[in-house]
Tab-separated table of C-alpha atoms and ligand atoms in Angstrom:
chain	number	residue	atom	x	y	z
A	1	MET	CA	-24.253	-15.409	21.030
A	2	ASN	CA	-24.782	-11.653	21.907
A	3	PHE	CA	-22.438	-8.482	21.361
A	4	THR	CA	-22.466	-8.059	25.035
A	5	GLU	CA	-20.475	-11.389	25.408
A	6	PHE	CA	-17.466	-9.461	23.729
A	7	ASN	CA	-17.166	-7.041	26.555
A	8	LEU	CA	-16.977	-4.145	24.425
A	9	ASN	CA	-16.830	-0.372	25.594
A	10	SER	CA	-20.142	0.694	26.538
A	11	GLU	CA	-20.220	3.662	24.175
A	12	LEU	CA	-19.576	1.422	21.307
A	13	MET	CA	-22.200	-0.885	22.575
A	14	GLU	CA	-24.597	1.989	22.050
A	15	GLY	CA	-23.563	2.522	18.508
A	16	ILE	CA	-23.932	-1.231	17.859
A	17	ALA	CA	-27.488	-0.931	19.036
A	18	ALA	CA	-28.068	2.293	17.124
A	19	MET	CA	-26.904	0.608	13.930
A	20	GLY	CA	-29.478	-2.198	14.689
A	21	TYR	CA	-27.073	-4.900	15.068
A	22	GLU	CA	-28.662	-7.577	17.315
A	23	LYS	CA	-26.609	-10.626	16.984
A	24	PRO	CA	-22.999	-10.879	15.817
A	25	SER	CA	-22.635	-12.856	12.505
A	26	PRO	CA	-20.345	-16.021	12.426
A	27	ILE	CA	-17.187	-14.083	11.054
A	28	GLN	CA	-17.795	-11.494	13.878
A	29	GLU	CA	-18.143	-14.280	16.458
A	30	LEU	CA	-15.034	-15.686	15.326
A	31	ALA	CA	-12.762	-12.612	14.531
A	32	ILE	CA	-13.746	-10.095	17.259
A	33	PRO	CA	-12.282	-12.101	20.055
A	34	LEU	CA	-9.256	-12.862	18.230
A	35	ALA	CA	-8.615	-9.298	17.248
A	36	LEU	CA	-9.241	-8.164	20.737
A	37	LYS	CA	-6.647	-10.520	21.933
A	38	GLY	CA	-4.224	-8.924	19.675
A	39	PHE	CA	-3.461	-11.450	17.068
A	40	ASP	CA	-2.931	-10.659	13.603
A	41	LEU	CA	-5.457	-12.088	11.382
A	42	ILE	CA	-6.232	-13.453	7.885
A	43	ALA	CA	-10.182	-13.804	7.980
A	44	CYS	CA	-12.161	-15.062	5.019
A	45	ALA	CA	-15.952	-15.367	4.939
A	46	GLN	CA	-18.365	-15.006	2.213
A	47	THR	CA	-19.677	-11.649	0.774
A	48	GLY	CA	-22.433	-9.996	2.757
A	49	THR	CA	-21.524	-11.648	6.128
A	50	GLY	CA	-20.343	-8.716	7.971
A	51	LYS	CA	-16.767	-8.448	7.925
A	52	THR	CA	-16.448	-4.740	8.095
A	53	ALA	CA	-17.960	-4.811	11.772
A	54	ALA	CA	-15.665	-7.806	12.463
A	55	PHE	CA	-12.653	-5.303	12.120
A	56	LEU	CA	-14.151	-2.022	13.068
A	57	LEU	CA	-15.546	-2.914	16.417
A	58	PRO	CA	-12.379	-4.434	18.025
A	59	LEU	CA	-10.420	-1.592	16.372
A	60	LEU	CA	-12.654	1.079	17.923
A	61	HIS	CA	-12.835	-0.865	21.332
A	62	GLN	CA	-8.982	-0.780	21.673
A	63	ILE	CA	-8.643	2.957	20.656
A	64	MET	CA	-11.355	3.814	23.432
A	65	LEU	CA	-9.725	1.533	25.930
A	66	ASN	CA	-6.061	3.007	25.483
A	67	LYS	CA	-6.293	6.312	23.929
A	68	LYS	CA	-9.587	7.987	23.972
A	69	HIS	CA	-9.492	11.444	22.418
A	70	ASP	CA	-6.002	12.018	21.612
A	71	SER	CA	-5.157	13.359	18.136
A	72	ASN	CA	-2.791	10.583	16.994
A	73	ILE	CA	-3.569	8.229	14.113
A	74	HIS	CA	-4.095	4.988	15.523
A	75	ALA	CA	-5.449	2.879	12.631
A	76	LEU	CA	-5.087	2.652	8.881
A	77	ILE	CA	-7.772	0.936	6.984
A	78	ILE	CA	-6.714	0.284	3.185
A	79	ALA	CA	-9.484	-0.315	0.780
A	80	PRO	CA	-9.173	-0.896	-3.186
A	81	THR	CA	-11.712	1.837	-4.264
A	82	ARG	CA	-12.823	5.283	-3.308
A	83	GLU	CA	-16.474	4.222	-2.932
A	84	LEU	CA	-15.352	1.426	-0.627
A	85	ALA	CA	-13.369	3.890	1.562
A	86	ILE	CA	-16.316	6.235	1.793
A	87	GLN	CA	-18.540	3.300	2.698
A	88	ILE	CA	-16.321	1.812	5.648
A	89	ASP	CA	-16.092	5.307	7.010
A	90	ARG	CA	-19.733	5.750	7.090
A	91	GLN	CA	-20.106	2.435	8.987
A	92	LEU	CA	-17.284	3.569	11.330
A	93	GLU	CA	-19.071	6.833	12.028
A	94	GLY	CA	-22.076	4.975	12.801
A	95	PHE	CA	-20.492	2.531	15.470
A	96	ALA	CA	-18.253	5.303	16.768
A	97	TYR	CA	-21.095	7.910	16.982
A	98	PHE	CA	-21.092	7.756	20.969
A	99	THR	CA	-17.536	7.119	21.378
A	100	GLY	CA	-15.814	10.399	20.074
A	101	VAL	CA	-13.181	8.491	18.029
A	102	SER	CA	-12.541	10.609	14.888
A	103	SER	CA	-11.867	9.210	11.249
A	104	ILE	CA	-11.463	10.676	7.525
A	105	ALA	CA	-11.893	8.774	4.358
A	106	VAL	CA	-8.732	9.680	2.189
A	107	TYR	CA	-9.425	8.877	-1.346
A	108	GLY	CA	-8.667	10.529	-4.818
A	109	GLY	CA	-10.358	12.347	-7.425
A	110	GLY	CA	-12.081	14.903	-5.695
A	111	SER	CA	-11.071	18.818	-5.555
A	112	GLY	CA	-8.124	20.601	-4.229
A	113	ASN	CA	-10.414	21.638	-1.655
A	114	ASP	CA	-11.072	18.037	-0.653
A	115	PHE	CA	-7.177	17.264	-0.545
A	116	GLU	CA	-6.798	20.310	1.886
A	117	ILE	CA	-9.620	18.921	4.263
A	118	GLU	CA	-7.998	15.523	4.192
A	119	LYS	CA	-4.543	17.154	5.029
A	120	LYS	CA	-5.725	19.200	7.861
A	121	ALA	CA	-7.854	15.953	9.339
A	122	ILE	CA	-4.599	13.974	8.939
A	123	LYS	CA	-2.577	16.636	10.613
A	124	THR	CA	-4.634	17.620	13.386
A	125	GLY	CA	-6.210	14.444	14.819
A	126	ALA	CA	-8.093	11.666	12.765
A	127	GLN	CA	-7.634	8.710	14.911
A	128	VAL	CA	-8.525	6.429	12.086
A	129	ILE	CA	-7.686	6.984	8.562
A	130	ILE	CA	-9.385	5.201	5.621
A	131	ALA	CA	-7.541	5.492	2.503
A	132	THR	CA	-7.034	4.130	-1.055
A	133	PRO	CA	-3.452	3.502	-1.376
A	134	GLY	CA	-2.399	6.327	-4.257
A	135	ARG	CA	-4.083	9.054	-2.446
A	136	LEU	CA	-2.450	8.376	0.885
A	137	LEU	CA	0.882	8.110	-0.746
A	138	SER	CA	0.267	11.530	-2.125
A	139	HIS	CA	-0.120	12.649	1.427
A	140	ILE	CA	2.712	10.703	2.905
A	141	ASN	CA	4.862	12.037	0.012
A	142	LEU	CA	4.355	15.714	1.409
A	143	GLY	CA	5.807	14.835	4.691
A	144	TYR	CA	3.170	15.584	7.308
A	145	VAL	CA	1.705	12.084	7.994
A	146	ASP	CA	2.791	10.846	11.233
A	147	PHE	CA	2.191	7.156	11.876
A	148	SER	CA	4.524	6.701	14.758
A	149	LYS	CA	1.525	6.003	17.073
A	150	LEU	CA	-0.332	3.614	14.718
A	151	ASN	CA	-1.466	0.335	16.273
A	152	PHE	CA	-3.690	-1.189	13.702
A	153	LEU	CA	-3.272	-1.691	9.960
A	154	VAL	CA	-6.460	-3.395	8.214
A	155	MET	CA	-6.564	-4.340	4.767
A	156	ASP	CA	-10.182	-4.795	3.559
A	157	GLU	CA	-10.454	-6.780	0.114
A	158	ALA	CA	-6.942	-8.005	1.350
A	159	ASP	CA	-6.163	-10.340	-1.723
A	160	ARG	CA	-6.945	-7.417	-3.947
A	161	MET	CA	-4.802	-4.996	-2.032
A	162	LEU	CA	-1.730	-7.492	-2.364
A	163	ASP	CA	-2.236	-8.482	-5.949
A	164	MET	CA	0.270	-6.999	-8.516
A	165	GLY	CA	-1.737	-3.873	-9.239
A	166	PHE	CA	-1.538	-2.396	-5.454
A	167	MET	CA	1.505	-4.473	-4.035
A	168	PRO	CA	4.113	-1.694	-4.926
A	169	ASP	CA	1.858	0.899	-3.168
A	170	ILE	CA	1.034	-1.214	-0.252
A	171	GLN	CA	4.943	-2.027	0.442
A	172	ARG	CA	5.537	1.722	0.077
A	173	ILE	CA	2.921	2.461	2.632
A	174	ILE	CA	3.888	-0.315	4.943
A	175	ARG	CA	7.289	1.101	5.194
A	176	GLN	CA	6.043	3.981	6.789
A	177	LEU	CA	4.243	2.245	9.398
A	178	PRO	CA	5.812	1.088	13.071
A	179	ASP	CA	6.967	-2.639	13.089
A	180	LYS	CA	4.842	-3.237	16.321
A	181	LYS	CA	1.087	-3.081	15.070
A	182	GLN	CA	-1.572	-5.335	14.751
A	183	THR	CA	-2.646	-6.194	11.140
A	184	LEU	CA	-5.848	-7.635	10.087
A	185	MET	CA	-6.721	-8.751	6.639
A	186	PHE	CA	-10.185	-9.584	5.604
A	187	SER	CA	-11.587	-10.890	2.278
A	188	ALA	CA	-13.966	-13.416	0.676
A	189	THR	CA	-11.428	-14.665	-1.468
A	190	MET	CA	-7.932	-15.442	-0.828
A	191	PRO	CA	-5.915	-17.167	-3.704
A	192	SER	CA	-3.131	-19.317	-2.188
A	193	GLU	CA	-0.284	-17.336	-3.640
A	194	ILE	CA	-1.595	-14.201	-2.226
A	195	ARG	CA	-2.008	-15.862	1.193
A	196	ALA	CA	1.606	-16.885	1.195
A	197	LEU	CA	2.417	-13.306	0.546
A	198	ALA	CA	-0.024	-12.093	3.191
A	199	LYS	CA	1.851	-14.348	5.852
A	200	LYS	CA	5.150	-12.760	5.145
A	201	ILE	CA	3.604	-9.404	6.298
A	202	LEU	CA	1.920	-10.706	9.429
A	203	HIS	CA	3.428	-11.804	12.925
A	204	ASN	CA	1.914	-14.233	15.267
A	205	HIS	CA	-1.170	-14.576	13.154
A	206	GLN	CA	-4.402	-16.569	13.246
A	207	GLU	CA	-6.473	-17.576	10.196
A	208	ILE	CA	-10.277	-17.776	9.812
A	209	ASN	CA	-11.595	-19.380	6.823
A	210	LEU	CA	-15.359	-19.595	6.279
A	211	ALA	CA	-16.157	-20.978	3.044
A	212	VAL	CA	-13.386	-19.025	1.080
A	213	SER	CA	-14.056	-18.286	-2.492
A	214	LYS	CA	-17.566	-19.412	-2.526
A	215	PRO	CA	-20.507	-17.340	-3.236
A	216	ALA	CA	-22.717	-16.817	-0.185
A	217	GLU	CA	-25.445	-19.530	-0.044
A	218	ASN	CA	-28.154	-17.366	-0.385
A	219	VAL	CA	-27.111	-16.160	-3.889
A	220	LEU	CA	-29.191	-18.077	-6.373
A	221	GLN	CA	-27.069	-18.509	-9.466
A	222	ALA	CA	-28.002	-19.046	-13.008
A	223	ALA	CA	-26.786	-18.500	-16.585
A	224	TYR	CA	-27.695	-18.104	-20.201
A	225	ILE	CA	-25.722	-19.122	-23.147
A	226	VAL	CA	-26.479	-16.144	-25.291
A	227	TYR	CA	-24.961	-14.248	-28.297
A	228	ASP	CA	-23.634	-10.913	-27.767
A	229	SER	CA	-26.339	-9.513	-30.176
A	230	GLN	CA	-29.288	-10.894	-28.061
A	231	LYS	CA	-27.861	-9.697	-24.688
A	232	ILE	CA	-29.731	-6.314	-24.509
A	233	ALA	CA	-33.064	-7.886	-25.438
A	234	LEU	CA	-32.254	-10.453	-22.793
A	235	ILE	CA	-31.742	-7.744	-20.176
A	236	GLU	CA	-35.190	-6.201	-21.000
A	237	SER	CA	-36.778	-9.327	-20.936
A	238	LEU	CA	-35.547	-10.218	-17.618
A	239	ILE	CA	-36.394	-6.745	-15.981
A	240	THR	CA	-39.536	-5.762	-17.556
A	241	ASP	CA	-42.812	-6.392	-15.868
A	242	ARG	CA	-41.027	-7.835	-12.871
A	243	ASP	CA	-40.782	-6.199	-9.383
A	244	LEU	CA	-37.146	-6.008	-9.015
A	245	PRO	CA	-36.014	-3.041	-6.728
A	246	LEU	CA	-32.613	-2.728	-8.048
A	247	VAL	CA	-30.493	-4.446	-10.645
A	248	LEU	CA	-26.788	-4.270	-10.972
A	249	ILE	CA	-25.036	-5.096	-14.451
A	250	PHE	CA	-21.283	-5.668	-14.572
A	251	SER	CA	-19.414	-5.386	-17.813
A	252	ALA	CA	-15.714	-5.845	-18.197
A	253	THR	CA	-14.757	-2.496	-19.703
A	254	LYS	CA	-15.849	1.094	-19.473
A	255	SER	CA	-16.789	1.138	-23.372
A	256	GLY	CA	-18.892	-1.810	-22.745
A	257	VAL	CA	-20.631	-0.240	-19.648
A	258	LYS	CA	-21.127	3.040	-21.738
A	259	GLU	CA	-22.831	1.127	-24.502
A	260	ILE	CA	-25.175	-0.977	-22.301
A	261	GLU	CA	-26.403	2.236	-20.637
A	262	SER	CA	-27.177	3.729	-23.801
A	263	ALA	CA	-28.917	0.810	-25.236
A	264	LEU	CA	-31.042	0.562	-22.285
A	265	LYS	CA	-31.698	4.331	-22.078
A	266	LYS	CA	-33.145	3.792	-25.650
A	267	ARG	CA	-35.507	1.358	-24.320
A	268	LYS	CA	-36.739	3.901	-21.802
A	269	MET	CA	-35.350	2.064	-18.890
A	270	ASN	CA	-34.322	3.928	-15.522
A	271	VAL	CA	-30.552	3.324	-15.986
A	272	GLN	CA	-27.244	4.927	-15.064
A	273	ALA	CA	-23.693	3.910	-15.354
A	274	ILE	CA	-20.592	4.052	-13.023
A	275	HIS	CA	-16.886	3.784	-14.292
A	276	SER	CA	-13.574	5.509	-13.921
A	277	ASP	CA	-14.155	8.141	-16.745
A	278	LEU	CA	-16.776	9.817	-14.490
A	279	GLU	CA	-15.580	12.775	-12.335
A	280	GLN	CA	-15.392	11.528	-8.546
A	281	ASP	CA	-18.421	13.620	-7.624
A	282	GLN	CA	-20.587	12.212	-10.620
A	283	ARG	CA	-19.371	8.667	-9.402
A	284	GLU	CA	-20.679	9.397	-5.991
A	285	GLN	CA	-23.882	10.855	-7.263
A	286	VAL	CA	-24.512	7.747	-9.381
A	287	LEU	CA	-24.013	5.223	-6.464
A	288	ASN	CA	-26.366	7.539	-4.139
A	289	ASN	CA	-29.067	7.533	-6.740
A	290	PHE	CA	-28.917	3.836	-6.862
A	291	ARG	CA	-28.722	3.459	-3.038
A	292	ASN	CA	-31.797	5.916	-2.883
A	293	ARG	CA	-33.548	4.072	-5.661
A	294	LYS	CA	-33.865	6.904	-7.879
A	295	ILE	CA	-32.393	4.705	-10.576
A	296	GLN	CA	-33.325	1.138	-10.892
A	297	ILE	CA	-30.436	-0.252	-12.868
A	298	LEU	CA	-26.788	0.396	-12.449
A	299	VAL	CA	-24.343	-0.713	-15.085
A	300	ALA	CA	-20.964	-0.878	-13.726
A	301	THR	CA	-17.297	-1.701	-14.245
A	302	ASP	CA	-15.422	-3.674	-11.480
A	303	ILE	CA	-15.413	-0.465	-9.541
A	304	VAL	CA	-18.127	-1.701	-7.446
A	305	SER	CA	-17.740	-5.482	-7.480
A	306	ARG	CA	-15.723	-5.465	-4.220
A	307	GLY	CA	-17.188	-4.548	-0.910
A	308	ILE	CA	-19.904	-2.361	-1.745
A	309	ASP	CA	-23.162	-3.012	0.156
A	310	VAL	CA	-26.239	-1.531	-1.304
A	311	ASP	CA	-29.504	-3.004	0.216
A	312	ASN	CA	-32.139	-4.648	-1.995
A	313	ILE	CA	-30.085	-5.599	-5.176
A	314	SER	CA	-32.143	-8.453	-6.109
A	315	LEU	CA	-30.575	-9.112	-9.405
A	316	VAL	CA	-26.889	-9.250	-10.271
A	317	ILE	CA	-26.170	-9.711	-14.233
A	318	ASN	CA	-22.650	-10.437	-15.642
A	319	TYR	CA	-23.063	-9.059	-18.917
A	320	ASN	CA	-20.017	-11.196	-19.719
A	321	VAL	CA	-18.114	-13.843	-17.964
A	322	PRO	CA	-15.742	-12.138	-15.453
A	323	GLY	CA	-12.035	-12.253	-16.037
A	324	ASP	CA	-11.251	-14.729	-13.024
A	325	ALA	CA	-13.125	-16.667	-10.576
A	326	GLU	CA	-12.570	-14.401	-7.718
A	327	ASP	CA	-14.144	-11.446	-9.578
A	328	TYR	CA	-17.397	-13.861	-10.213
A	329	VAL	CA	-17.572	-14.427	-6.459
A	330	HIS	CA	-17.229	-10.642	-5.777
A	331	ARG	CA	-19.664	-9.564	-8.312
A	332	VAL	CA	-22.451	-11.968	-7.470
A	333	GLY	CA	-21.770	-10.987	-3.862
A	334	ARG	CA	-23.261	-7.719	-4.393
A	335	THR	CA	-26.668	-9.252	-3.855
A	336	ALA	CA	-28.039	-11.442	-1.114
A	337	ARG	CA	-26.351	-9.298	1.465
A	338	ALA	CA	-27.007	-9.640	5.364
A	339	GLU	CA	-28.993	-12.892	4.940
A	340	LYS	CA	-31.195	-11.665	2.228
A	341	THR	CA	-31.500	-13.562	-0.928
A	342	GLY	CA	-30.803	-12.758	-4.458
A	343	LEU	CA	-30.219	-13.889	-7.797
A	344	ALA	CA	-27.154	-13.673	-10.108
A	345	ILE	CA	-27.214	-14.370	-13.905
A	346	THR	CA	-24.221	-14.707	-15.979
A	347	PHE	CA	-24.338	-14.285	-19.866
A	348	ILE	CA	-22.139	-16.624	-21.553
A	349	ASN	CA	-21.294	-16.031	-25.244
A	350	GLU	CA	-20.125	-18.787	-27.560
A	351	LYS	CA	-16.469	-17.908	-26.877
A	352	GLU	CA	-16.726	-17.980	-23.054
A	353	MET	CA	-17.851	-21.429	-22.194
A	354	GLY	CA	-14.654	-22.798	-21.234
A	355	LYS	CA	-13.947	-19.777	-19.120
A	356	PHE	CA	-17.245	-19.943	-17.159
A	357	HIS	CA	-16.566	-23.858	-16.657
A	358	ARG	CA	-13.297	-23.043	-14.847
A	359	ILE	CA	-15.311	-20.788	-12.486
A	360	GLU	CA	-17.766	-23.407	-12.007
A	361	GLU	CA	-14.917	-25.503	-11.075
A	362	PHE	CA	-13.334	-23.041	-8.695
A	363	ILE	CA	-16.664	-22.478	-6.983
A	364	GLN	CA	-17.272	-26.233	-6.938
A	365	ASP	CA	-20.805	-25.657	-8.248
A	366	THR	CA	-22.576	-26.307	-11.490
A	367	VAL	CA	-24.623	-23.213	-12.422
A	368	ARG	CA	-27.983	-23.830	-13.954
A	369	LYS	CA	-28.362	-22.812	-17.825
A	370	LEU	CA	-31.748	-21.502	-18.476
A	371	PRO	CA	-33.409	-21.668	-21.790
A	372	LEU	CA	-33.501	-18.175	-23.452
A	373	PRO	CA	-37.068	-16.600	-23.644
A	374	ALA	CA	-38.596	-17.902	-27.266
A	375	GLU	CA	-38.949	-14.139	-28.620
A	376	LEU	CA	-35.245	-13.977	-28.732
A	377	GLY	CA	-34.549	-16.978	-31.256
A	378	ASP	CA	-32.038	-19.443	-30.861
A	379	GLY	CA	-28.866	-18.818	-28.887
A	380	PRO	CA	-25.108	-20.555	-29.215
A	381	SER	CA	-25.612	-24.505	-29.179
A	382	LYS	CA	-24.901	-26.004	-25.852
A	383	ASP	CA	-22.842	-28.758	-27.945
A	384	GLN	CA	-20.128	-26.055	-28.358
A	385	HIS	CA	-19.884	-26.497	-24.528
A	386	HIS	CA	-17.566	-28.980	-22.977
A	387	ASP	CA	-19.197	-32.339	-21.582
A	388	ARG	CA	-19.590	-31.670	-18.036
A	389	SER	CA	-22.031	-34.521	-17.301
A	390	HIS	CA	-19.225	-35.595	-14.661
A	391	SER	CA	-19.746	-32.699	-12.366
A	392	LYS	CA	-22.265	-32.917	-10.059
A	393	SER	CA	-24.548	-29.990	-8.862
A	394	ARG	CA	-23.838	-29.425	-5.531
A	395	ASN	CA	-25.209	-26.340	-3.854
A	396	PHE	CA	-27.774	-25.262	-6.331
A	397	ARG	CA	-31.290	-25.866	-5.145
A	398	PRO	CA	-34.074	-24.616	-7.426
A	399	LYS	CA	-36.576	-24.646	-4.345
A	400	GLY	CA	-38.790	-26.987	-5.864
A	401	LYS	CA	-39.320	-25.201	-9.064
A	402	ASN	CA	-37.964	-27.010	-12.195
A	403	ASN	CA	-37.636	-23.867	-14.320
A	404	PHE	CA	-36.585	-20.307	-13.390
A	405	ARG	CA	-39.617	-18.206	-13.952
A	406	ARG	CA	-39.085	-14.977	-11.947
A	407	PRO	CA	-36.332	-14.118	-9.340
A	408	SER	CA	-37.539	-14.206	-5.836
A	409	THR	CA	-37.780	-10.591	-4.271
A	410	PRO	CA	-35.831	-10.264	-1.260
A	411	LYS	CA	-37.648	-9.563	2.232
A	412	ALA	CA	-37.989	-5.761	2.694
B	1	ADP	P1	-18.923	-8.039	4.003
B	1	ADP	O1	-17.814	-6.964	4.127
B	1	ADP	O2	-18.577	-9.364	4.623
B	1	ADP	O3	-19.108	-8.267	2.467
B	1	ADP	P2	-20.531	-6.208	5.143
B	1	ADP	O4	-19.613	-5.660	6.398
B	1	ADP	O5	-20.561	-5.099	4.046
B	1	ADP	O6	-20.319	-7.397	4.530
B	1	ADP	O7	-22.164	-6.382	5.680
B	1	ADP	C1	-23.127	-6.470	4.938
B	1	ADP	C2	-24.433	-5.912	5.540
B	1	ADP	O8	-24.775	-6.528	6.662
B	1	ADP	C3	-24.314	-4.572	5.978
B	1	ADP	O9	-25.330	-3.814	5.432
B	1	ADP	C4	-24.291	-4.569	7.516
B	1	ADP	O10	-24.453	-3.299	8.027
B	1	ADP	C5	-25.021	-5.748	7.758
B	1	ADP	N1	-24.491	-6.417	8.929
B	1	ADP	C6	-23.434	-6.739	9.323
B	1	ADP	N2	-23.301	-7.449	10.469
B	1	ADP	C7	-24.417	-7.354	10.910
B	1	ADP	C8	-25.138	-7.765	12.220
B	1	ADP	N3	-24.246	-8.302	13.126
B	1	ADP	N4	-26.342	-7.678	12.265
B	1	ADP	C9	-27.031	-7.004	11.394
B	1	ADP	N5	-26.516	-6.533	10.264
B	1	ADP	C10	-25.304	-6.840	10.066
B	2	MG	MG1	-16.446	-6.180	3.060
């Protein structure tokens, strides 16, 4: 299939070509026609498979078709983090380059001046707003946000937006929007109780489910059973002398992230950390340094576990087992984007074996446990582990090698 078959607006087609997109991905093939027909959608597809364009293209097409260059708010896209809102806005600007459709990313943390810039854009004509919920509510509460002409609501990372942390804000926002609008929900995961909730918000909706809640096929997964005290040395041995462009290390807490950063710095590694104690401009700077490869290793909280698209992350390390299986799927999905391959390694300590086993059940896969490098000494005994001989290895294909030696580097 080709993008021409969607019969999209010609200026939009120029933007698609300029972005270097040649063929639609599977989720784009399925979601774009349904969105163009006006259906509400719950669309689930694996990480890194092009969900952003799957909602941006129909949305931009409809704005071009009906409204062109007025100064009303036609679409609202909600995302869970500032960094993701910024990223979606950049991608929109790329596609919309030749269309003249205007947009603004509205997210918290910046200076008072940033707030004024957002306010002006909201009042004078951003056709698409990409927002984090809290910041959008700050503007809504000041009374000048006019959603009366809104046609589209998009929730990216929809299951996150509808979970308990965000739901009250989302409900407040939805109350401000016209009833008659098209709502599109996208995510790589969609727990059933959240899906039920989602359906209450949607009208006349369609669902697309491409391998929900599974890591993308091209993420090679592995794990080490390891004591906390061995983890820094293990990171060093995994990274040193290997040709790894970018490495992303997740830790559960801010304090954990800071400790890992300083331990790796002491070992002269090229590392920075991102977490919510940083000022917003520092957060953006760190992420840019990583995108531009000024730093090799980014240590992060779950701020960057959802949606963030950085080319060439060849290795994701879970410093500890993620809190739930959805988090695992999203974290490992920061590698192997857009058909590349990547490696995701999880460190499991002696207390986390049961938790990791539950993640394996959820993703219906047994993740290969690798032996620790000899110089680290013994790790926790595997006998502490459940007997899992009954669970079959389904997706894991070690590509002909019996033992993991070095991660494959993605194609440039
Ligand atoms: P998802 O939201 O599904 O995790 P993204 O929308 O972030 O994935 O897309 C992942 C990467 O793939 C991005 O860098 C994006 O530009 C690229 N991409 C998406 N669709 C296409 C396509 N049809 N052709 C080429 N690259 C694409
Ligand atoms: Mg996404």
